[in-house]
PDB file of N, CA and C in Angstrom:
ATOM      1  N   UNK A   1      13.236  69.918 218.217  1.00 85.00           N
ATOM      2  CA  UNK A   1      11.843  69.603 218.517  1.00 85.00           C
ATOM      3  C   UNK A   1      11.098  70.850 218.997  1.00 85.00           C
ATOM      4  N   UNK A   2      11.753  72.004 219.529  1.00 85.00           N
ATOM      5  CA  UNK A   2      11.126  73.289 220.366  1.00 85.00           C
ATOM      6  C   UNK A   2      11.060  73.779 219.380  1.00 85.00           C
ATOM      7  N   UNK A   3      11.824  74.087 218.266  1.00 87.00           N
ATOM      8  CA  UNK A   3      11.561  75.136 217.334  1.00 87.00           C
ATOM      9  C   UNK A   3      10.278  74.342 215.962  1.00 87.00           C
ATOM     10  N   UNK A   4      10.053  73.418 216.245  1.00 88.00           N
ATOM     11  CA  UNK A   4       8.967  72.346 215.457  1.00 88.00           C
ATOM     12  C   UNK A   4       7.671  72.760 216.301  1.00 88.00           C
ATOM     13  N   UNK A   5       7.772  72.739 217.578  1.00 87.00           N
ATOM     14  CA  UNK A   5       6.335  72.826 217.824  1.00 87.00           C
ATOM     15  C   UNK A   5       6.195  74.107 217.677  1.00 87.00           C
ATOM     16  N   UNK A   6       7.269  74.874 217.584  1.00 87.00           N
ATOM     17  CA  UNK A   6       6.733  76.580 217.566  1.00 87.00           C
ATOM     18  C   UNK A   6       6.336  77.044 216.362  1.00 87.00           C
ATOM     19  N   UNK A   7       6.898  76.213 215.480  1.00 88.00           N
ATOM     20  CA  UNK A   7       6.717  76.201 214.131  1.00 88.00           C
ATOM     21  C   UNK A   7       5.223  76.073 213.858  1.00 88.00           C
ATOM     22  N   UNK A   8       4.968  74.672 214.201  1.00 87.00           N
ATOM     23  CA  UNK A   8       3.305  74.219 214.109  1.00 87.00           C
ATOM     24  C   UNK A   8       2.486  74.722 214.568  1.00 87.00           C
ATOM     25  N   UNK A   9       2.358  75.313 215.896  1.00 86.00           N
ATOM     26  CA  UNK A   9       1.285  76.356 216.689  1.00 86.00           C
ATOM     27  C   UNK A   9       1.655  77.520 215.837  1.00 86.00           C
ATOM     28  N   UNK A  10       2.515  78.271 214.984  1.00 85.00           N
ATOM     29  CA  UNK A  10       2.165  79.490 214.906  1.00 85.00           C
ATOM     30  C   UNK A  10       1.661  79.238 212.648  1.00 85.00           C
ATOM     31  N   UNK A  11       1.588  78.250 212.751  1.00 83.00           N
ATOM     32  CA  UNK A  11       0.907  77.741 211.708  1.00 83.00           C
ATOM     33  C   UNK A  11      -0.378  77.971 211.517  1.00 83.00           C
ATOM     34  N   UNK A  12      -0.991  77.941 212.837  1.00 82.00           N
ATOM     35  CA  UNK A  12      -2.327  78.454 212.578  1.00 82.00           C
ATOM     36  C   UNK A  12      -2.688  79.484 211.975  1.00 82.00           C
ATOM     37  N   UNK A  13      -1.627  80.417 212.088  1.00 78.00           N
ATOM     38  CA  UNK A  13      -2.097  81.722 211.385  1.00 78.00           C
ATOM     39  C   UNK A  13      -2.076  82.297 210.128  1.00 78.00           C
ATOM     40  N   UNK A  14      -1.831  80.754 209.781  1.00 82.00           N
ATOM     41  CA  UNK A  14      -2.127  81.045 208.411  1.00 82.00           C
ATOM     42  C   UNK A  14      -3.290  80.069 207.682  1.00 82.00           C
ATOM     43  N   UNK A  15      -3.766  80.725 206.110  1.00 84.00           N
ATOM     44  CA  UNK A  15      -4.668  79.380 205.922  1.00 84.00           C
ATOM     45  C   UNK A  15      -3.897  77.861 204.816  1.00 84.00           C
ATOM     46  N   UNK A  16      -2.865  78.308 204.691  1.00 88.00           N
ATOM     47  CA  UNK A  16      -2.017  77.353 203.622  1.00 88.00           C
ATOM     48  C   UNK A  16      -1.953  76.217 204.868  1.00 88.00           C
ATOM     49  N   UNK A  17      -2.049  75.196 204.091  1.00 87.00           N
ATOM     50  CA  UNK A  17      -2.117  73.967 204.802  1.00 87.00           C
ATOM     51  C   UNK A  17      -0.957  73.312 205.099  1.00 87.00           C
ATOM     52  N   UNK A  18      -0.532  73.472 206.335  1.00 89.00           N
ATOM     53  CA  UNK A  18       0.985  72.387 207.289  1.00 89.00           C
ATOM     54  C   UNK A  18       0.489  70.637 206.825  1.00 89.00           C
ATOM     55  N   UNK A  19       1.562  69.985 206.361  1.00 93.00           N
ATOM     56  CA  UNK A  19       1.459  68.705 206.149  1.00 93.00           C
ATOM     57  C   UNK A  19       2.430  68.113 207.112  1.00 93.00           C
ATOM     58  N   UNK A  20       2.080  67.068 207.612  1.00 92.00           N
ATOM     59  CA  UNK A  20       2.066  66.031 208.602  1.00 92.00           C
ATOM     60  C   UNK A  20       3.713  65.526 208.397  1.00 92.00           C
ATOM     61  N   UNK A  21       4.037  66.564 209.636  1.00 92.00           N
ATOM     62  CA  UNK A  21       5.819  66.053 209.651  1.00 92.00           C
ATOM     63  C   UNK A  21       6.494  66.440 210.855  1.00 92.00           C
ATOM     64  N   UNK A  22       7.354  65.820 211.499  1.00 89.00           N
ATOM     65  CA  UNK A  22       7.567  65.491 212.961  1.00 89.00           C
ATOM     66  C   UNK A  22       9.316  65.763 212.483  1.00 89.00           C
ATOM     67  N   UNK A  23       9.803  66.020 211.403  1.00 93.00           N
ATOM     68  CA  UNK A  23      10.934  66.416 211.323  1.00 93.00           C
ATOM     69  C   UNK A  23      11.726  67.589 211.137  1.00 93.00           C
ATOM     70  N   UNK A  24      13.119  68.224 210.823  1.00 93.00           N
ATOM     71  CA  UNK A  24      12.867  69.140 210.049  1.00 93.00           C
ATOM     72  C   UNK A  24      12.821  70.215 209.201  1.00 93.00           C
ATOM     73  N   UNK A  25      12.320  69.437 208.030  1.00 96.00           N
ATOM     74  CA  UNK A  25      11.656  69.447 206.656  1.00 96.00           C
ATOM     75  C   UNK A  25       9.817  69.789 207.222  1.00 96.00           C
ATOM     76  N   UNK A  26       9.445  70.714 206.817  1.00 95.00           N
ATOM     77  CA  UNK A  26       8.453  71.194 207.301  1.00 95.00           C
ATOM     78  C   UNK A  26       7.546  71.616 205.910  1.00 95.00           C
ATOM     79  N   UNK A  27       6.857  70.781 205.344  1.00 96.00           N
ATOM     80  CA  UNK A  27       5.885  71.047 203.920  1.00 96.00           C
ATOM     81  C   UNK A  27       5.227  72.129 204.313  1.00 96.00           C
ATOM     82  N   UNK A  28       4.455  73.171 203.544  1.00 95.00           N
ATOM     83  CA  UNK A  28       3.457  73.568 203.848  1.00 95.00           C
ATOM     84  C   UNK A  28       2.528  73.718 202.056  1.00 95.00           C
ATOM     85  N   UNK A  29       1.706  73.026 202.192  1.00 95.00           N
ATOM     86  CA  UNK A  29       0.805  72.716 200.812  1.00 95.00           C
ATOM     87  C   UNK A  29       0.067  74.182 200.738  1.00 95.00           C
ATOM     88  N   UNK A  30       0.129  74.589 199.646  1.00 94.00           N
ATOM     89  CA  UNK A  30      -0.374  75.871 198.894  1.00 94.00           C
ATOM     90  C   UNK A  30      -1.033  75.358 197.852  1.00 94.00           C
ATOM     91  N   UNK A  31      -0.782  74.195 197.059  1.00 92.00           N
ATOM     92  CA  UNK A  31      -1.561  73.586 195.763  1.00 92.00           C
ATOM     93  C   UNK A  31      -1.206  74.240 194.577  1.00 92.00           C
ATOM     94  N   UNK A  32      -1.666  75.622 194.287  1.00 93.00           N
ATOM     95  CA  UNK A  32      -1.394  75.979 192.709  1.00 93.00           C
ATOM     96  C   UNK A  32       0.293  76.614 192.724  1.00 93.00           C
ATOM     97  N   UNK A  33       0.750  75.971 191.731  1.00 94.00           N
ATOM     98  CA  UNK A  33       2.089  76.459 191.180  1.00 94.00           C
ATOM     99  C   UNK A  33       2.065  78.004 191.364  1.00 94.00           C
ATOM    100  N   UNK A  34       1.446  78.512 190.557  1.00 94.00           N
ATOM    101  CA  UNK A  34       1.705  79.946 190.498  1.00 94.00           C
ATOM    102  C   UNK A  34       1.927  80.624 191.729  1.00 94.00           C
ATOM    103  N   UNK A  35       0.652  80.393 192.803  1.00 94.00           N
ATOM    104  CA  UNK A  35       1.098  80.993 194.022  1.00 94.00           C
ATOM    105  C   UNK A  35       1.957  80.695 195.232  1.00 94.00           C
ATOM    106  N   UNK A  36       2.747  79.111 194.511  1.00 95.00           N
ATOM    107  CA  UNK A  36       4.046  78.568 195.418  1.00 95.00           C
ATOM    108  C   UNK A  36       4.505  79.576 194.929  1.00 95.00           C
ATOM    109  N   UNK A  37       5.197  79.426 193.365  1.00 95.00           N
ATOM    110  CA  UNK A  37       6.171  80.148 193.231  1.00 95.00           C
ATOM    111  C   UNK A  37       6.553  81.639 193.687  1.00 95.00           C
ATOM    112  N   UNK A  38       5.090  82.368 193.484  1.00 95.00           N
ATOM    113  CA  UNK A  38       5.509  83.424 194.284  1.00 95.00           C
ATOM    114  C   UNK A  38       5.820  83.845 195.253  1.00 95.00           C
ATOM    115  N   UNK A  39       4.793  82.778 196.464  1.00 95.00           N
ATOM    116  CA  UNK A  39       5.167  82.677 197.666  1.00 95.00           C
ATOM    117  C   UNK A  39       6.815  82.669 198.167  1.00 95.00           C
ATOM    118  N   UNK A  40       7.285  81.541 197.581  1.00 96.00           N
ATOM    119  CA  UNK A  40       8.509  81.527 197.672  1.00 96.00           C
ATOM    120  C   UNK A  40       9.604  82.800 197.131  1.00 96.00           C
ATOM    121  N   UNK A  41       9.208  83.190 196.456  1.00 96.00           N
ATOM    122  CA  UNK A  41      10.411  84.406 195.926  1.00 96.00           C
ATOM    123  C   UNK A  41      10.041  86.178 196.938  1.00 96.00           C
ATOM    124  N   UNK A  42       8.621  85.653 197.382  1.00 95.00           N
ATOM    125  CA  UNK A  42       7.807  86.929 198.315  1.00 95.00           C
ATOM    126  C   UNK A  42       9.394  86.537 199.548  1.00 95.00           C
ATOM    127  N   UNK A  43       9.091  85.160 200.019  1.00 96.00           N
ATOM    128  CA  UNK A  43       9.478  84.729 200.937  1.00 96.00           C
ATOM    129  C   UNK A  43      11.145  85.589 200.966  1.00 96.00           C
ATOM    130  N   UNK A  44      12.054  85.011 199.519  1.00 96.00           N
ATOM    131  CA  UNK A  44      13.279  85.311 199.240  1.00 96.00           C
ATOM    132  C   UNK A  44      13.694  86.341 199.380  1.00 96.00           C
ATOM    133  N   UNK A  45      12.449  87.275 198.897  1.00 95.00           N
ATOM    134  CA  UNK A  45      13.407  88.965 199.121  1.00 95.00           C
ATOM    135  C   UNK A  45      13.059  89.627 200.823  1.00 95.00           C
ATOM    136  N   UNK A  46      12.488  88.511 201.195  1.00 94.00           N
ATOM    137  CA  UNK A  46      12.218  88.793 202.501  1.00 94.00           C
ATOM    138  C   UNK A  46      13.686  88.271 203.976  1.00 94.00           C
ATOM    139  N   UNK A  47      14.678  87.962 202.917  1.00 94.00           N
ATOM    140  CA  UNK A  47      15.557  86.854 203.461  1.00 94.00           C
ATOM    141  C   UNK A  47      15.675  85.571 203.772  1.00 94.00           C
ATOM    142  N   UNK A  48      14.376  84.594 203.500  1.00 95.00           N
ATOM    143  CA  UNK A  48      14.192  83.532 203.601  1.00 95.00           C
ATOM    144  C   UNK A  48      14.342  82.462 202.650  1.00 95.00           C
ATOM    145  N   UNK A  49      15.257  81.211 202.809  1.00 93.00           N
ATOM    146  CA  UNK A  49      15.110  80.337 201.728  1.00 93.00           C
ATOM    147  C   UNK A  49      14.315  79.366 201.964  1.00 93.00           C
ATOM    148  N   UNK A  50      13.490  79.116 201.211  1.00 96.00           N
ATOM    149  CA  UNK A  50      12.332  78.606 201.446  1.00 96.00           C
ATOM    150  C   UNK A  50      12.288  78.242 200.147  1.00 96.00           C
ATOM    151  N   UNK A  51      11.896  76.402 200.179  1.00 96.00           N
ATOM    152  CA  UNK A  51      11.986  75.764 199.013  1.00 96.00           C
ATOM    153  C   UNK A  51      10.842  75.959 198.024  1.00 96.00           C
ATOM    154  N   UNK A  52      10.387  76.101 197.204  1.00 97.00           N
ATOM    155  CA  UNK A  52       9.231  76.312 196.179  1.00 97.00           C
ATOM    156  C   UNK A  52       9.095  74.846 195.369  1.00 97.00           C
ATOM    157  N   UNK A  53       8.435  73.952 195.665  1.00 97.00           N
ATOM    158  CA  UNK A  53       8.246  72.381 195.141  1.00 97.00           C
ATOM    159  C   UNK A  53       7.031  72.196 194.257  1.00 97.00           C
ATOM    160  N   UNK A  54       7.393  71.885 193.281  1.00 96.00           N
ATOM    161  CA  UNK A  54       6.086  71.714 192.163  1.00 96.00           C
ATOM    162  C   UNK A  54       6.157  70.722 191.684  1.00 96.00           C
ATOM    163  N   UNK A  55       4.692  70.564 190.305  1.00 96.00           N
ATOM    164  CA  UNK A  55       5.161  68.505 189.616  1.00 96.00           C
ATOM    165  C   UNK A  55       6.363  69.116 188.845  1.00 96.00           C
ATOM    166  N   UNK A  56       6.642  68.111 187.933  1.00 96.00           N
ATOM    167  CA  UNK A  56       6.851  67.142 188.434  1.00 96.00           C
ATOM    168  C   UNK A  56       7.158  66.442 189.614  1.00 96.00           C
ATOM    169  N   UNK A  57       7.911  66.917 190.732  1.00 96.00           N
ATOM    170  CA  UNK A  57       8.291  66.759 191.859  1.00 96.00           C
ATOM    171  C   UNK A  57       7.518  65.995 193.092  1.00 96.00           C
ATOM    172  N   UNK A  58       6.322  66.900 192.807  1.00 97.00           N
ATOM    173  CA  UNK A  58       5.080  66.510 193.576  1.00 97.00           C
ATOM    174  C   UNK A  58       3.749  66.001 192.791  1.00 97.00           C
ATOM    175  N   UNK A  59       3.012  65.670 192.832  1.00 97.00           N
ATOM    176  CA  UNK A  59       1.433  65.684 192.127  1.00 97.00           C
ATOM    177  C   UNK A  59       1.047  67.184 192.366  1.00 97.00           C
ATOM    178  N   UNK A  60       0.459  66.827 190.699  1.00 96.00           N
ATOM    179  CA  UNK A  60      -0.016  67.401 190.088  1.00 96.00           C
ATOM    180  C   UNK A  60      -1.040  68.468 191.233  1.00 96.00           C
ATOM    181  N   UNK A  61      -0.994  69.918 191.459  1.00 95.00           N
ATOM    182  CA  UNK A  61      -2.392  70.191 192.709  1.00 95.00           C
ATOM    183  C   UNK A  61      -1.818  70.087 194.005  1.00 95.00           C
ATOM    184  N   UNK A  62      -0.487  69.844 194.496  1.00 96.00           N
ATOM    185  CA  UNK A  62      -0.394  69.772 195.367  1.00 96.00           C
ATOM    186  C   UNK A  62       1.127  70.155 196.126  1.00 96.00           C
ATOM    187  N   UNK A  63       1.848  71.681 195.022  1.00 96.00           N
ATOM    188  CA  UNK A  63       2.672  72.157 195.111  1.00 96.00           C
ATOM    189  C   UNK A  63       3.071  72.604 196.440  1.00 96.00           C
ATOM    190  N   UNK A  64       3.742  72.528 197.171  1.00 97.00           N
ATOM    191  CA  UNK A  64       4.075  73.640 198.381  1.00 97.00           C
ATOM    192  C   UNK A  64       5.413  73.963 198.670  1.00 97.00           C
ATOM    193  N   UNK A  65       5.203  74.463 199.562  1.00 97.00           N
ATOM    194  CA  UNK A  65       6.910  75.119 200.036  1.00 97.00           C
ATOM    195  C   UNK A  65       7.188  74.515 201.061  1.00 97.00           C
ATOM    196  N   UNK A  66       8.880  74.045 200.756  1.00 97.00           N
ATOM    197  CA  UNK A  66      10.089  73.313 201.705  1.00 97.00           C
ATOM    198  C   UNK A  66      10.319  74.186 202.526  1.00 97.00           C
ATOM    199  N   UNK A  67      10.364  74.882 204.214  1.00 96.00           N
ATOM    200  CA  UNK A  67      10.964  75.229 205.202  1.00 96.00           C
ATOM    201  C   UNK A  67      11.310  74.096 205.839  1.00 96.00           C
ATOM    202  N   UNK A  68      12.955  74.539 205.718  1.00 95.00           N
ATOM    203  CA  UNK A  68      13.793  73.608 206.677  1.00 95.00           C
ATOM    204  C   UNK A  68      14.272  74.325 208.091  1.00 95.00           C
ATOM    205  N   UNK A  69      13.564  73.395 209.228  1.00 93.00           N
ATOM    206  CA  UNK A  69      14.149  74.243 210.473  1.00 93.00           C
ATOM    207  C   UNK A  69      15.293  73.797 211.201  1.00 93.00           C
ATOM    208  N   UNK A  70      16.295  74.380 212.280  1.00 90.00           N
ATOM    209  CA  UNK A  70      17.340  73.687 212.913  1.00 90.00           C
ATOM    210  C   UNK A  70      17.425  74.379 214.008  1.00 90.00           C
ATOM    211  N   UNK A  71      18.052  73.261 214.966  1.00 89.00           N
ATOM    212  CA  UNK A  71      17.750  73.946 215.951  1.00 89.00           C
ATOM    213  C   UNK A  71      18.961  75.624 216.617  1.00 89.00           C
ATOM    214  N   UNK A  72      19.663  75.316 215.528  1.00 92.00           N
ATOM    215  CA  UNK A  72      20.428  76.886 215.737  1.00 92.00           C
ATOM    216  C   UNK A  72      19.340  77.938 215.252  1.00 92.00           C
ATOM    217  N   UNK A  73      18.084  77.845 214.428  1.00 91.00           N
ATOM    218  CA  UNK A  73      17.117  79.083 214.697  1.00 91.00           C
ATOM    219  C   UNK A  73      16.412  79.508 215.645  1.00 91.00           C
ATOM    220  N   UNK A  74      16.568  81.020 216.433  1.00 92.00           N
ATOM    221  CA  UNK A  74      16.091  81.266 216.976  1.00 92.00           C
ATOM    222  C   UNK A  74      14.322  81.181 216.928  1.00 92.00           C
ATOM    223  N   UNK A  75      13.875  82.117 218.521  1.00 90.00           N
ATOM    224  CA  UNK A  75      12.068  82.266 218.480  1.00 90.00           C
ATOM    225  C   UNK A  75      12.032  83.202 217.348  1.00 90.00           C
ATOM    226  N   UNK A  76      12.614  84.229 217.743  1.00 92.00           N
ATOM    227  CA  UNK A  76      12.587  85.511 216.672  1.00 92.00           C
ATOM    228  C   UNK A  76      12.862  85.222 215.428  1.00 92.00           C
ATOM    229  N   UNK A  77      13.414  84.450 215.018  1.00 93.00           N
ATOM    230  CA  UNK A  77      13.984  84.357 213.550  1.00 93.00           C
ATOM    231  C   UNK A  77      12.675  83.619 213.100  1.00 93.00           C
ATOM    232  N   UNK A  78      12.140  82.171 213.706  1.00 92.00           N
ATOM    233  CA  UNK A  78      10.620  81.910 213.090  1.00 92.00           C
ATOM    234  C   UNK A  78       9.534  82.593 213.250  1.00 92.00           C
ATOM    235  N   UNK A  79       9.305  83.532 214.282  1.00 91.00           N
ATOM    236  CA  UNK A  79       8.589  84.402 214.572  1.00 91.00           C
ATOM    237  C   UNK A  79       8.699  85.763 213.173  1.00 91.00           C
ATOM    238  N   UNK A  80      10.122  86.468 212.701  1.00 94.00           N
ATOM    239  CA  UNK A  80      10.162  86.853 211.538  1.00 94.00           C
ATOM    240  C   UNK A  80       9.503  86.083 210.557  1.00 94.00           C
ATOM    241  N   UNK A  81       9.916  84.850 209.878  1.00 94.00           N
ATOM    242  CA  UNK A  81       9.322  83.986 208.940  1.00 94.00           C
ATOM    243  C   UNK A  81       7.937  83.664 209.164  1.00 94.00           C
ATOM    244  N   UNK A  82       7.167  83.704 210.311  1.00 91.00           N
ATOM    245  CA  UNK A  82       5.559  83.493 210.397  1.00 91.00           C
ATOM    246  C   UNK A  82       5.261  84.866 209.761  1.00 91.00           C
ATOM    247  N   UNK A  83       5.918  85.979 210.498  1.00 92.00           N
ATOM    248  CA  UNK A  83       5.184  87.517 209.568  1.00 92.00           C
ATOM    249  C   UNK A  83       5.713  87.592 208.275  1.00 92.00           C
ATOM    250  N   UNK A  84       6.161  87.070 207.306  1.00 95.00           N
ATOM    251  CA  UNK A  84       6.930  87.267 206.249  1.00 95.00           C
ATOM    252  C   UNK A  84       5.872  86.249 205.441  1.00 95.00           C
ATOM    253  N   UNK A  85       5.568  84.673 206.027  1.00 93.00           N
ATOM    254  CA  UNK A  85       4.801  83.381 205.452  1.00 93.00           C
ATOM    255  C   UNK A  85       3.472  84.507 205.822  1.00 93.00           C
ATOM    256  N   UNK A  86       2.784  85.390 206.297  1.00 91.00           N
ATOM    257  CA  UNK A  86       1.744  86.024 206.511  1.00 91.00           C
ATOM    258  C   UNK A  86       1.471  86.906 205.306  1.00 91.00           C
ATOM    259  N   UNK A  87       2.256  87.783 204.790  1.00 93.00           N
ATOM    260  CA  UNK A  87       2.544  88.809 203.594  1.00 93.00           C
ATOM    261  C   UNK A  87       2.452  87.938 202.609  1.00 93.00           C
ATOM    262  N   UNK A  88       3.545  86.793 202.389  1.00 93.00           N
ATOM    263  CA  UNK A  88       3.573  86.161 201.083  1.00 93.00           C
ATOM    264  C   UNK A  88       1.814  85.829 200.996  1.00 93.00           C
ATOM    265  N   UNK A  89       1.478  84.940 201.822  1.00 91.00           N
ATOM    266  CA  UNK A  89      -0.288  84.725 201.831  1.00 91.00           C
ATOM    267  C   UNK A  89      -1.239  85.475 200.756  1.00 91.00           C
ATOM    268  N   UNK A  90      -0.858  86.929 201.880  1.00 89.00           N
ATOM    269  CA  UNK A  90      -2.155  88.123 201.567  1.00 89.00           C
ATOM    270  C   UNK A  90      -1.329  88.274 199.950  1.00 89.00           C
ATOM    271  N   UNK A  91      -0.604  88.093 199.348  1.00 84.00           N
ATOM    272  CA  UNK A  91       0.123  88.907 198.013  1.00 84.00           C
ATOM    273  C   UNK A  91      -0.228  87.975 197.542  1.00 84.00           C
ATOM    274  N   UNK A  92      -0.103  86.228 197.308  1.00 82.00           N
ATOM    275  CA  UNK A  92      -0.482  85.430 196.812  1.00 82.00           C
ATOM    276  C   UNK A  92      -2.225  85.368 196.752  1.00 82.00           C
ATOM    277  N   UNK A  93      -2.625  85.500 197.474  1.00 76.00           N
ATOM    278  CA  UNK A  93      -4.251  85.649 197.568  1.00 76.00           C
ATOM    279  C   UNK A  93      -4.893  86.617 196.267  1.00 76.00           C
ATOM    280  N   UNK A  94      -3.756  87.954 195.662  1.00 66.00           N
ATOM    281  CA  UNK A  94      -4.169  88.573 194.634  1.00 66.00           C
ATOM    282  C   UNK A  94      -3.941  87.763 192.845  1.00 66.00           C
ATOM    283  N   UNK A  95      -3.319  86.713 193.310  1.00 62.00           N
ATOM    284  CA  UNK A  95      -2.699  86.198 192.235  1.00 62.00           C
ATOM    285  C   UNK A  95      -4.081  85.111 191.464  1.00 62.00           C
ATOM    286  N   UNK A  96      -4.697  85.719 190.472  1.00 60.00           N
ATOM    287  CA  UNK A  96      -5.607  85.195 189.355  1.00 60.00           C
ATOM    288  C   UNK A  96      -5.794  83.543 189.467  1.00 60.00           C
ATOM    289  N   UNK A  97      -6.435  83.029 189.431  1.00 55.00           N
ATOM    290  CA  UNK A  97      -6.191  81.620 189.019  1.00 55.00           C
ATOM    291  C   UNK A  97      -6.207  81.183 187.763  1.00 55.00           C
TER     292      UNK A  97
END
């Protein structure tokens, strides 16, 4: 539950949208495929596995990425992954629609 709320407050700092979850499986909605996917592989070579979810899977528009948290992760280790979910952002932000 400590590493969930730390999760969610440092959510703000980004603009990809946190979806409504108290568990954790932690959505965060990005919408277009293209810039999940990259997000997620930005994420990968960054050391992070971080799920990349698209349709079929989801509707259509409303792709995002699976972070699963536990409570064996440290502050620092989500604190890494907020600056890492920060980069993927700004790199995805260049990506065309």
């Amino acid at each position: 539950a400590e590493r969930i709320a730390q999760w969610r407050q440092a959510l703000d700092l980004l603009h990809w949208q946190p979806l409504d979850s108290s568990t954790a499986i932690q959505p965060v909605l990005i919408g277009d495929n293209q810039e999940t996917m990259a997000a997620g592989r930005a994420l990968r070579e960054r050391g992070f596995w971080v799920g990349s979810v698209r349709p079929p899977t989801v509707p259509r528009g409303t792709s995002r990425l699976r972070v699963t948290l536990s409570a064996a992760h440290t502050e620092a280790q989500l604190d890494e992954l907020i600056v890492a979910m920060q980069a993927a952002e700004k790199l995805t932000q260049r990506i065309p629609s």
